[in-house]
Coordinates of C-alpha atoms in Angstrom, one line a residue:
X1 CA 90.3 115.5 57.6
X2 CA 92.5 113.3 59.6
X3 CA 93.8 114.3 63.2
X4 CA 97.9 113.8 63.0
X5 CA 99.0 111.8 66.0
X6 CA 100.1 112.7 69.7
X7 CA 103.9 113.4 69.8
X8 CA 105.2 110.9 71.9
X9 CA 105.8 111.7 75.4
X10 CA 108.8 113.9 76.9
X11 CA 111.2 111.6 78.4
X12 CA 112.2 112.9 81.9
X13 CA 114.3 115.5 82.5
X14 CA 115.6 113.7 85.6
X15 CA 117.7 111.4 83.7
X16 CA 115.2 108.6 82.9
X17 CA 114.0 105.5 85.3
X18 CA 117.4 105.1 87.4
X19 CA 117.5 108.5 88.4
X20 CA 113.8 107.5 90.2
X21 CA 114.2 104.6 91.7
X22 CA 117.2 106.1 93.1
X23 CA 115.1 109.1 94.8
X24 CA 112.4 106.3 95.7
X25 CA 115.2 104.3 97.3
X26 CA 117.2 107.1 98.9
X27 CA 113.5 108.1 100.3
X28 CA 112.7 104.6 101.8
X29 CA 116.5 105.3 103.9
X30 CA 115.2 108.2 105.0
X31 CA 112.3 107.1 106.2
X32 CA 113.7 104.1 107.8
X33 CA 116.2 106.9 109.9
X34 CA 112.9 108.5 110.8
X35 CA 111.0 105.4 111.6
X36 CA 113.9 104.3 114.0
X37 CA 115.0 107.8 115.3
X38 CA 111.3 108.9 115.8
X39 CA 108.8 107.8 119.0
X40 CA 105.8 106.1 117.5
X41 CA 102.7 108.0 119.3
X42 CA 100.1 109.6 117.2
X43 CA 98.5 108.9 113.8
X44 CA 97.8 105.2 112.1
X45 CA 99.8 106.2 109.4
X46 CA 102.9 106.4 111.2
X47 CA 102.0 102.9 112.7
X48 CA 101.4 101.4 109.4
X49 CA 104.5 103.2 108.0
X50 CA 106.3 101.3 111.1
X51 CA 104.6 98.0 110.5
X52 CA 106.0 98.2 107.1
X53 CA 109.6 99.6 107.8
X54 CA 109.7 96.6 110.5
X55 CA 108.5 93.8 107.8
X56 CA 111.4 95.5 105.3
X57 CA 113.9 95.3 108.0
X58 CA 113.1 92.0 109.1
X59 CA 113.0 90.2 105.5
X60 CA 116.4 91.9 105.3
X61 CA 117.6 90.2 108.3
X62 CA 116.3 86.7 106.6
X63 CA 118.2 87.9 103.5
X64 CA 121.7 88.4 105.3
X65 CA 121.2 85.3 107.3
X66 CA 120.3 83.3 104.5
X67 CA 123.5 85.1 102.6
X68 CA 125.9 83.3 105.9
X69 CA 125.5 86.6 108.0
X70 CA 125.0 86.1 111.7
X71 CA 121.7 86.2 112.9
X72 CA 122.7 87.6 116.2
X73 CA 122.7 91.8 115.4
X74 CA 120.0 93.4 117.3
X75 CA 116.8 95.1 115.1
X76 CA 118.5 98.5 114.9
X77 CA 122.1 97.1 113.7
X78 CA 119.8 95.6 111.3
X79 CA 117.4 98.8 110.2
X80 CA 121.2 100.7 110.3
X81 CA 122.9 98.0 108.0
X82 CA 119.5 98.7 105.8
X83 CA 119.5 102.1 105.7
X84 CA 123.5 102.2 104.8
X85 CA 122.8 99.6 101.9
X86 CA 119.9 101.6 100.5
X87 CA 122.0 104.9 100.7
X88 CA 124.3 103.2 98.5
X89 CA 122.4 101.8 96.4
X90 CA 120.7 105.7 95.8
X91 CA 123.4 106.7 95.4
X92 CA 125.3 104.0 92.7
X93 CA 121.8 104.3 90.6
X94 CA 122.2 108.6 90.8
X95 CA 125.8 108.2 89.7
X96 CA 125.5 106.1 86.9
X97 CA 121.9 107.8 85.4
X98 CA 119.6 105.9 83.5
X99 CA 121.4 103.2 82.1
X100 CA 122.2 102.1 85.7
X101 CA 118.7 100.4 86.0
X102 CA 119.1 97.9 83.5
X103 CA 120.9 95.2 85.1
X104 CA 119.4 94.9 88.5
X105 CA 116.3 92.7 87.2
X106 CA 116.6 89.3 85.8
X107 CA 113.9 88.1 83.8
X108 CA 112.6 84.4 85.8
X109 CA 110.6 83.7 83.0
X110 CA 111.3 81.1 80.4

């Protein structure tokens, strides 16, 4: 006798894909506010963590500049202006649920 198939997987109770990117996001802010607010001393973790918040922070700096911004703000006006726009982002994607996801990519692909 034949097996029937697997039911197909539950689909999240968190409200689907948006509602995770928008923790993901909402925790890269947060660890951006650590990053900046915290003294780097101990473990290589932390440092790489740091080495990556900085490369985030900086290719958001060349994002704003390239968008007409001025290039002049210091690092943490930068990491701050960051950390606000991934807040909101969070929090636009937790807002609208799952369905919020689906325009943000564009397919570059012909």
């Amino acid at each position: 006798m034949m097996q029937p198939p697997p039911p197909p997987p539950q689909p999240p109770s968190s409200g689907g894909y948006g509602n995770d990117l928008a923790s993901a996001i909402s925790n890269l802010a947060q660890s951006l506010s650590s990053t900046s607010s915290s003294t780097s001393s101990d473990s290589s973790s932390s440092s790489s963590d740091s080495s990556a918040d900085s490369a985030l922070t900086s290719d958001f700096q060349n994002l704003l500049t390239a968008m007409g911004a001025s290039s002049s703000t210091s690092s943490s006006d930068t990491t701050s202006e960051l950390q606000q726009f991934l807040t909101t982002l969070a929090s636009n994607l937790q807002q609208q649920g799952s369905g919020a996801a689906s325009g943000l990519f564009v397919s570059t692909t012909a």
